[in-house]
XYZ file of C-alpha atoms in Angstrom:
604
model
C -7.200 26.243 -25.632
C -5.463 26.925 -22.321
C -3.275 24.285 -20.680
C -1.736 24.225 -17.210
C 0.932 22.082 -15.583
C 1.891 21.671 -11.948
C 3.105 18.751 -9.867
C 3.937 18.894 -6.143
C 7.646 18.186 -6.805
C 10.657 20.015 -8.200
C 10.888 21.901 -10.529
C 7.396 23.172 -9.588
C 7.881 23.108 -5.810
C 11.159 24.100 -4.174
C 12.059 24.870 -0.583
C 14.441 27.692 0.201
C 14.910 27.996 3.972
C 11.527 29.105 5.351
C 9.921 29.674 1.938
C 8.169 27.133 -0.278
C 8.198 28.393 -3.845
C 5.219 27.260 -5.931
C 5.292 27.551 -9.735
C 2.494 27.059 -12.282
C 3.145 26.668 -16.003
C 0.569 27.929 -18.517
C 0.400 27.778 -22.300
C -2.232 28.353 -24.965
C -4.740 30.955 -26.035
C -6.335 33.689 -23.904
C -4.122 33.402 -20.800
C -5.410 34.821 -17.501
C -4.612 38.378 -16.501
C -4.020 37.423 -12.876
C -3.290 34.201 -10.954
C -3.610 33.749 -7.209
C -2.463 30.880 -5.047
C -5.095 29.589 -2.655
C -3.139 28.358 0.371
C -3.779 27.873 4.105
C -2.437 29.125 7.392
C -3.595 27.006 10.331
C -6.566 25.775 8.246
C -7.634 29.323 7.301
C -7.801 30.021 3.566
C -5.409 32.684 2.352
C -4.918 34.151 -1.126
C -1.415 34.914 -2.382
C -0.797 36.916 -5.560
C 1.370 35.106 -8.073
C 3.758 37.018 -10.310
C 4.544 36.185 -13.912
C 8.206 35.353 -14.513
C 9.990 37.281 -17.258
C 11.876 34.222 -18.474
C 10.028 31.266 -19.987
C 10.799 27.771 -18.646
C 10.244 26.484 -22.195
C 9.245 28.157 -25.478
C 5.560 29.100 -25.418
C 5.217 28.387 -21.682
C 4.608 31.094 -19.103
C 5.490 30.578 -15.451
C 3.663 32.118 -12.487
C 5.171 31.986 -9.014
C 4.342 32.629 -5.362
C 5.850 31.583 -2.040
C 4.291 30.008 1.039
C 5.747 31.035 4.390
C 6.903 27.925 6.236
C 7.483 29.704 9.539
C 3.843 29.214 10.461
C 0.927 26.976 9.607
C 0.432 23.218 9.594
C 2.990 20.867 7.968
C 0.485 19.717 5.333
C 0.528 22.573 2.841
C -2.645 22.480 0.724
C -2.968 24.773 -2.250
C -4.633 25.328 -5.629
C -4.577 27.989 -8.334
C -7.198 30.615 -9.150
C -6.947 31.975 -12.711
C -8.671 35.318 -13.285
C -9.987 37.208 -16.309
C -12.033 40.452 -16.256
C -15.311 38.521 -16.389
C -14.596 34.992 -15.139
C -12.348 32.608 -13.224
C -11.019 29.069 -13.418
C -9.458 26.903 -10.734
C -6.608 24.461 -11.354
C -6.228 21.389 -9.104
C -4.707 17.880 -9.316
C -7.762 16.857 -11.349
C -7.452 19.698 -13.841
C -9.559 22.794 -14.454
C -12.766 23.541 -12.552
C -15.224 26.422 -12.705
C -15.758 26.331 -8.936
C -13.325 26.188 -5.985
C -12.054 22.686 -5.173
C -12.908 20.766 -2.036
C -10.302 21.381 0.630
C -9.116 17.772 0.558
C -8.813 17.629 -3.236
C -6.062 20.189 -3.679
C -2.340 19.849 -4.187
C -0.693 18.950 -0.881
C 2.907 18.596 0.247
C 4.149 17.834 3.738
C 6.798 20.346 4.833
C 8.232 19.192 7.124
C 7.496 15.568 6.287
C 7.240 13.619 9.543
C 6.525 10.248 7.945
C 9.058 7.388 7.741
C 11.642 8.526 5.216
C 12.772 5.052 4.140
C 9.483 3.676 2.851
C 9.261 5.149 -0.662
C 12.608 3.582 -1.605
C 11.482 0.009 -0.851
C 10.166 -2.934 -2.792
C 8.040 -5.004 -0.401
C 7.325 -8.708 -0.546
C 4.333 -10.204 1.279
C 4.809 -13.660 2.767
C 2.157 -16.058 4.074
C 4.621 -17.954 6.290
C 3.212 -21.499 6.094
C 3.284 -21.456 2.293
C 6.533 -19.711 1.296
C 9.421 -21.973 2.276
C 10.095 -24.903 4.577
C 13.426 -24.725 6.385
C 16.083 -27.209 5.303
C 17.539 -27.146 8.819
C 14.536 -28.245 10.877
C 11.744 -30.748 10.617
C 8.193 -29.314 10.544
C 6.525 -29.284 13.963
C 5.172 -32.849 14.389
C 2.235 -32.169 16.691
C -1.237 -32.602 15.255
C -3.921 -30.956 17.354
C -7.671 -30.463 17.352
C -8.647 -27.202 15.686
C -11.821 -26.152 17.492
C -12.926 -23.533 14.963
C -12.801 -26.108 12.170
C -14.173 -28.970 14.246
C -11.412 -31.450 13.349
C -7.707 -32.130 13.631
C -5.352 -29.989 11.584
C -4.170 -31.469 8.307
C -0.501 -31.835 7.309
C 0.441 -31.928 3.655
C 3.641 -32.427 1.740
C 4.880 -29.364 -0.132
C 3.937 -30.659 -3.580
C 0.489 -31.959 -2.601
C -2.303 -29.907 -4.199
C -4.318 -27.487 -2.107
C -8.016 -28.306 -1.807
C -11.066 -26.376 -0.651
C -11.409 -28.546 2.452
C -9.953 -27.388 5.772
C -8.699 -24.108 4.360
C -7.708 -22.659 7.733
C -6.503 -25.962 9.169
C -4.159 -27.255 6.470
C -0.441 -26.839 7.121
C 2.377 -27.268 4.618
C 5.215 -26.589 7.050
C 6.574 -23.255 5.882
C 8.433 -21.445 8.653
C 10.532 -18.407 9.507
C 13.864 -20.184 9.086
C 12.665 -21.082 5.610
C 12.247 -17.363 4.907
C 15.760 -16.712 6.266
C 17.167 -19.323 3.894
C 15.421 -17.701 0.918
C 16.655 -14.147 1.542
C 19.334 -14.512 -1.185
C 16.541 -15.329 -3.660
C 14.577 -12.259 -2.530
C 17.677 -10.100 -2.954
C 18.050 -11.253 -6.566
C 14.403 -10.304 -7.076
C 15.168 -6.780 -5.871
C 13.149 -7.051 -2.641
C 14.253 -4.739 0.179
C 11.417 -5.144 2.722
C 9.192 -7.949 3.997
C 5.610 -7.901 5.242
C 4.697 -11.107 7.061
C 1.155 -12.312 7.641
C 0.676 -13.000 11.387
C 3.409 -14.996 13.080
C 2.111 -15.047 16.658
C 0.794 -18.189 18.347
C -2.631 -19.182 16.975
C -4.382 -22.455 16.069
C -5.118 -21.680 12.385
C -2.722 -21.604 9.456
C -3.449 -17.926 8.830
C -2.926 -16.883 12.492
C -5.556 -14.131 12.505
C -7.047 -15.880 15.570
C -4.294 -14.829 17.979
C -3.714 -16.977 21.058
C -0.615 -15.169 22.345
C 0.493 -11.740 21.087
C 3.881 -11.969 22.804
C 5.229 -15.193 21.310
C 5.826 -16.562 17.835
C 3.964 -19.746 16.910
C 6.030 -22.941 17.383
C 4.756 -24.068 13.943
C 6.880 -21.254 12.499
C 9.904 -21.952 14.704
C 9.042 -19.886 17.770
C 10.591 -16.670 19.061
C 14.146 -17.650 18.213
C 13.290 -18.206 14.551
C 11.907 -14.671 14.337
C 15.048 -13.350 16.040
C 17.177 -15.192 13.501
C 15.098 -13.792 10.634
C 15.389 -10.299 12.062
C 19.140 -10.675 12.376
C 19.441 -11.925 8.805
C 17.241 -9.176 7.357
C 19.276 -6.550 9.195
C 22.477 -8.075 7.809
C 20.982 -7.803 4.307
C 19.740 -4.246 4.875
C 16.126 -5.412 4.560
C 13.168 -3.985 6.453
C 10.578 -6.148 8.212
C 7.027 -5.313 9.277
C 4.593 -7.504 11.213
C 0.839 -8.016 10.990
C -1.051 -6.657 14.007
C -4.491 -8.151 14.636
C -5.951 -5.851 17.290
C -9.618 -5.728 16.248
C -10.208 -9.205 17.675
C -8.355 -12.033 19.367
C -8.815 -15.740 18.901
C -11.285 -17.523 21.174
C -8.445 -19.745 22.441
C -6.571 -16.727 23.825
C -6.267 -17.009 27.648
C -8.058 -13.648 27.875
C -11.171 -15.341 26.424
C -10.657 -19.114 26.890
C -13.707 -20.538 25.142
C -12.266 -24.052 25.413
C -11.927 -24.067 29.222
C -8.182 -24.408 29.552
C -8.428 -22.956 33.049
C -7.104 -19.436 32.450
C -10.082 -17.661 34.050
C -10.938 -16.189 30.654
C -13.816 -13.878 29.864
C -15.948 -16.295 27.859
C -17.721 -17.968 30.783
C -16.612 -15.924 33.790
C -18.360 -12.565 34.362
C -15.701 -11.810 37.000
C -12.715 -12.556 34.756
C -10.004 -9.849 34.867
C -10.380 -9.676 31.089
C -14.190 -9.584 30.944
C -14.354 -5.916 29.890
C -11.766 -6.538 27.146
C -14.642 -8.056 25.111
C -18.184 -6.880 24.438
C -21.020 -9.066 25.663
C -24.737 -8.842 24.938
C -27.296 -8.599 27.736
C -27.631 -12.394 27.759
C -23.859 -12.878 28.041
C -22.930 -13.733 24.455
C -19.640 -12.237 23.232
C -19.774 -10.157 20.072
C -17.571 -11.659 17.394
C -16.077 -10.311 14.183
C -18.401 -10.707 11.168
C -20.070 -13.842 12.512
C -16.858 -15.784 13.178
C -17.389 -17.137 16.703
C -13.687 -18.003 16.969
C -12.795 -14.291 16.622
C -14.286 -12.406 19.604
C -14.044 -8.653 19.102
C -11.880 -6.629 21.489
C -13.532 -3.671 23.257
C -11.320 -0.596 23.496
C -13.622 0.942 26.124
C -11.362 -0.910 28.554
C -8.394 1.223 29.588
C -6.490 -1.867 30.685
C -6.929 -3.337 27.178
C -5.757 -0.053 25.628
C -2.675 -0.195 27.857
C -2.014 -3.807 26.878
C -2.416 -3.250 23.141
C -0.712 0.113 22.599
C -0.541 2.715 25.362
C 1.469 0.938 28.080
C 5.249 1.163 28.077
C 5.521 -2.564 27.350
C 2.356 -2.796 25.246
C 2.215 -5.270 22.382
C 2.636 -2.537 19.757
C 5.747 -1.198 21.491
C 7.192 -4.582 22.497
C 7.960 -5.775 18.961
C 9.412 -2.411 17.888
C 11.978 -2.509 20.701
C 15.240 -4.452 20.816
C 15.977 -7.258 20.348
C 13.142 -7.452 17.791
C 13.447 -3.914 16.422
C 10.739 -4.378 13.810
C 10.252 -1.605 11.258
C 6.510 -1.242 11.618
C 3.041 -2.740 11.638
C 0.408 -3.628 9.105
C -2.894 -3.265 10.979
C -5.581 -5.830 10.155
C -9.161 -4.547 9.502
C -8.117 -1.461 11.433
C -11.149 0.619 10.400
C -13.402 -1.760 12.392
C -11.490 -1.525 15.666
C -13.160 0.447 18.458
C -15.376 0.575 21.508
C -18.653 -1.018 22.549
C -18.498 -3.904 20.106
C -18.236 -1.602 17.121
C -15.958 1.070 15.695
C -16.828 3.911 18.072
C -13.835 6.227 18.666
C -12.001 4.317 15.938
C -9.807 7.201 14.757
C -8.754 7.938 18.326
C -7.470 4.399 18.852
C -5.881 4.000 15.413
C -4.028 7.276 15.966
C -3.077 6.007 19.433
C -1.538 2.862 17.955
C 0.432 4.956 15.470
C 1.551 7.419 18.136
C 2.752 4.591 20.396
C 4.664 3.080 17.481
C 6.348 6.406 16.664
C 7.221 7.076 20.294
C 8.952 3.708 20.412
C 10.519 3.770 16.957
C 10.267 7.205 15.248
C 10.723 5.750 11.758
C 8.131 2.983 12.238
C 5.835 2.448 9.230
C 2.158 1.981 10.139
C 0.007 0.785 7.231
C -3.698 0.070 7.586
C -5.741 -2.576 5.819
C -8.730 -0.880 4.175
C -10.615 -2.462 1.287
C -12.711 0.698 1.178
C -11.744 4.369 1.084
C -8.813 4.893 3.481
C -8.501 8.658 3.042
C -10.380 9.523 6.240
C -7.609 7.838 8.263
C -4.797 9.192 6.121
C -6.043 12.766 6.076
C -6.169 12.635 9.882
C -2.629 11.192 9.949
C -3.931 8.261 11.979
C -1.626 6.021 9.923
C 1.241 6.485 7.461
C -0.339 4.636 4.564
C -2.949 2.076 3.590
C -3.022 -1.074 1.521
C -4.006 0.737 -1.656
C -6.879 -1.465 -2.817
C -9.189 1.447 -3.623
C -6.629 3.732 -5.244
C -4.547 1.192 -7.171
C -5.603 -2.478 -7.110
C -9.291 -2.147 -7.973
C -8.946 0.366 -10.849
C -6.368 -1.935 -12.454
C -8.626 -4.949 -11.890
C -11.420 -3.062 -13.628
C -9.288 -1.939 -16.567
C -7.268 -5.098 -17.216
C -9.355 -7.935 -15.730
C -12.891 -6.476 -16.078
C -13.830 -7.365 -12.511
C -14.378 -5.687 -9.144
C -13.640 -6.807 -5.579
C -16.967 -8.665 -5.424
C -15.873 -10.528 -8.580
C -18.761 -8.884 -10.409
C -18.204 -7.792 -14.021
C -16.788 -4.321 -14.494
C -15.943 -2.705 -17.810
C -14.040 0.579 -17.746
C -12.023 2.399 -20.369
C -8.674 4.142 -19.897
C -10.264 7.522 -19.230
C -12.443 6.120 -16.417
C -9.538 4.177 -14.919
C -7.255 7.201 -14.765
C -10.000 9.489 -13.472
C -10.589 6.949 -10.684
C -6.899 6.708 -9.758
C -6.310 10.466 -10.004
C -9.406 11.222 -7.934
C -8.157 8.959 -5.165
C -4.644 10.423 -5.226
C -6.033 13.956 -5.091
C -7.120 13.382 -1.504
C -3.581 12.589 -0.322
C -0.418 14.609 0.084
C 2.415 13.848 -2.302
C 4.415 12.148 0.454
C 1.437 9.988 1.448
C 0.989 8.900 -2.165
C 4.602 7.720 -2.256
C 4.061 5.550 0.846
C 0.811 3.904 -0.223
C 1.088 0.101 -0.241
C 0.410 -0.968 -3.837
C -0.394 -4.603 -4.656
C -1.965 -6.470 -7.564
C -3.447 -9.021 -5.135
C -2.967 -10.436 -1.633
C -3.818 -13.315 0.691
C -7.381 -11.918 0.841
C -8.064 -11.853 -2.906
C -7.819 -14.105 -5.913
C -4.443 -13.932 -7.638
C -4.413 -11.350 -10.414
C -3.234 -13.982 -12.900
C -6.378 -16.002 -12.226
C -8.630 -12.948 -12.426
C -7.322 -12.251 -15.922
C -8.566 -15.620 -17.215
C -8.353 -15.643 -20.999
C -6.700 -12.196 -20.884
C -3.620 -13.537 -19.064
C -1.415 -11.887 -21.717
C -2.197 -8.616 -19.908
C -0.343 -9.741 -16.781
C 2.958 -7.996 -17.691
C 1.050 -4.717 -18.149
C -0.048 -4.831 -14.531
C 3.476 -5.647 -13.354
C 4.878 -2.611 -15.175
C 2.108 -0.495 -13.627
C 2.926 -1.805 -10.138
C 6.536 -0.652 -10.362
C 5.921 2.711 -12.032
C 2.823 4.180 -10.318
C 3.239 6.386 -7.217
C 3.442 4.254 -4.084
C 5.589 1.449 -2.759
C 5.178 -1.794 -4.724
C 4.523 -5.019 -2.851
C 4.837 -8.418 -4.515
C 2.582 -11.129 -3.073
C 4.774 -14.217 -2.766
C 4.776 -16.368 -5.885
C 3.227 -13.762 -8.192
C 6.664 -13.221 -9.714
C 6.888 -16.840 -10.897
C 3.309 -17.067 -12.168
C 1.563 -18.669 -9.197
C -2.195 -18.671 -9.756
C -5.201 -19.294 -7.535
C -8.741 -18.122 -7.012
C -10.015 -16.687 -3.735
C -9.024 -18.013 -0.287
C -7.729 -20.684 0.208
C -6.466 -21.095 -3.369
C -4.580 -17.778 -3.363
C -2.410 -19.319 -0.605
C -0.740 -22.177 -2.483
C 2.772 -23.301 -1.542
C 5.513 -21.495 -3.449
C 6.651 -23.625 -6.439
C 10.410 -23.828 -5.874
C 11.096 -26.287 -8.714
C 12.387 -24.201 -11.659
C 10.250 -26.145 -14.137
C 7.125 -24.899 -12.354
C 8.147 -21.247 -12.604
C 7.480 -18.670 -15.300
C 11.065 -17.506 -15.801
C 10.118 -14.777 -18.319
C 7.762 -13.229 -15.769
C 10.399 -13.494 -13.047
C 12.907 -11.709 -15.279
C 10.376 -8.923 -15.895
C 9.981 -8.420 -12.140
C 13.762 -8.332 -11.734
C 14.237 -5.785 -14.520
C 11.512 -3.503 -13.181
C 12.830 -3.736 -9.622
C 16.260 -2.723 -10.898
C 14.750 0.127 -12.912
C 12.881 1.402 -9.873
C 15.971 1.257 -7.666
C 17.850 3.290 -10.305
C 15.200 5.994 -10.744
C 14.559 8.784 -8.255
C 11.591 9.834 -10.394
C 9.891 6.442 -9.957
C 10.421 6.444 -6.197
C 9.839 10.115 -5.387
C 8.473 11.863 -8.465
C 5.112 13.382 -9.251
C 2.787 11.715 -11.745
C 0.892 13.241 -14.661
C -1.509 11.349 -16.914
C -0.646 12.381 -20.471
C -3.176 10.348 -22.444
C -6.102 8.086 -21.491
C -8.463 6.945 -24.239
C -10.151 3.595 -24.892
C -7.448 0.934 -24.380
C -4.389 3.136 -23.855
C -2.981 4.812 -20.733
C 0.131 7.007 -20.873
C 1.596 8.727 -17.813
C 4.872 10.400 -16.900
C 6.761 10.483 -13.618
C 8.590 13.766 -13.009
C 11.329 14.866 -10.616
C 13.522 17.860 -11.418
C 14.832 17.084 -14.924
C 14.173 13.341 -14.718
C 11.282 11.830 -16.660
C 9.911 8.288 -16.897
C 7.263 7.756 -19.580
C 4.981 4.707 -19.318
C 2.555 3.534 -22.025
C 0.033 0.740 -21.347
C -2.032 -0.714 -24.206
C -4.519 -3.473 -23.325
C -5.933 -3.698 -26.875
C -4.901 -3.964 -30.510
C -1.736 -2.453 -31.973
C -2.212 1.267 -32.454
C -0.635 4.670 -32.884
C -1.156 7.444 -30.359
C -0.417 11.105 -30.955
C 0.656 12.545 -27.618
C -0.689 15.996 -26.757
C 1.889 18.747 -26.554
C 3.292 18.885 -23.027
C 6.374 20.635 -21.641
C 6.728 17.643 -19.297
C 7.725 15.529 -22.316
C 10.476 17.824 -23.611
C 13.702 15.984 -22.935
C 17.029 15.849 -24.750
C 16.549 12.157 -25.528
C 14.267 9.294 -24.551
C 15.959 6.010 -23.647
C 13.922 2.865 -24.194
C 13.986 0.745 -20.998
C 11.235 -1.889 -21.195
C 8.705 -3.228 -23.700
C 8.364 -2.983 -27.488
C 6.654 0.347 -28.103
C 8.266 3.029 -30.260
C 8.422 6.761 -29.599
C 9.172 9.128 -32.489
C 8.584 12.852 -31.908
C 5.085 12.919 -30.419
C 3.871 9.621 -31.929
C 3.710 6.404 -29.942
C 3.539 3.156 -31.890
C 2.281 0.529 -29.463
C 2.101 -3.214 -30.111
C -1.014 -5.100 -29.062
C -1.253 -5.858 -25.330
C 1.966 -4.107 -24.383
C 3.620 -1.972 -21.729
C 6.621 0.196 -22.595
C 8.852 2.380 -20.436
C 11.214 5.168 -21.485
C 13.545 7.370 -19.413
C 14.578 10.900 -20.283
C 16.490 13.867 -18.884
């Protein structure tokens, strides 16, 4: 049986001035007589002969090598391997061997040069829903109670320890604010967090703030503009990054541009001659198109050049404004960005998403632009319309299926290890290595049930998912409270106040998060390495992260205690494995895994 190994990192890929050296390792019976490298020059397929190296990288392993010229061609270098015998051929790609040539977008890909934000892969993000994370000790919560039109009643104020109920989900405030976040930065540092993603902070009537009323000011409920400036100052002092949530698909109906509630701003809702009328899409009988049936969220129409200038193109557009001093934010998370577009729909969507990203990069070259996509985000990523996506499809949902037996519709889903890894590898195959490292990996978010609650009776599997979060390619993001065992079903219950009393926290889980964050910060392979699935059968997943001589081996077992014989792989040949996390044992090529366990080893 023939085996092949290649990952788009060193030692398999190395740059030497204007040459990118590509190496393939082969071992086994009946090796090919020739190997060619299928590469590209300005999107045109080219075939490069590979030569067999005289020296073996390891006993029994043969290396083939070719070089890609970096002086020409596009920065995204796509390639695969064509193995040739006198009477047949095989192709080798990120998904293994194939008898026919791979799709162009399912080949190995590295970005040389890499123009994406260089800081992202080294981060551990933390997502905060501002009203529910922490209430400042230095200021009283905003006292004003107002009528929330979308809900049809006054907003509700609750004390921090009052239980959340299903009533008034978008109108119930607990008083969390931005100064509260500032005061908790020392806690986040001890957790290992280096970057924050905040749900919307701009003025809006709801607790979630996705119904924007003013894109240029921070909501007084959260402390106003000065509180955000203080938070920015404190995060910069701590060396922490900060990205904001940009809601540009729709505004709120209370925005002066729309003014459904007749506050006298000459808004578009009732005035066909409003200066903002063409910023929204109206039907023939004058009804504004809204987002998914929510009348309080009228959809913005990017046919309007003045709207485009206001949102992203203009020199002081909203996108640019918050990336400039004194705010100097590190990037944007873009809400439902695949739906944004012209004519009340998503026409010319890619053009405008790319425009937002371009404006961000022109203003702050290292800005991180991450799109929210519950579906397949690769169309946007392959077009470089954004740096990364919230990795629901490539990370969250496969893990939900494998560990919690559910899908995003909360329908039953039963998949084994082989299916789970095929799913995750298939998704990764459509992205360059650098894009994979910047994908925004989460177990859950403000838009889903908490993973702990999804697990139900299988809650013992929770640590397995946490280990996976910190060891899979991509940047891990912790949804606030997950690290102390906060539970909750779908919105609004996934948005409970953070339980700050120590007796309400799962300290063992918190310590696991801290250990894994430390491990990730210590390991170049976990932050920048390639990833190879070594074993995936029934209940057990084993993968290795690789960078130069560094190895990190991860074994996940959702089922009963078992022994696994690892297949022979040169990627696993290290001088010594050091046990770092979990209770599994590794002796020669045999893994002994306890029931429901996750174990991590490091090797050089």
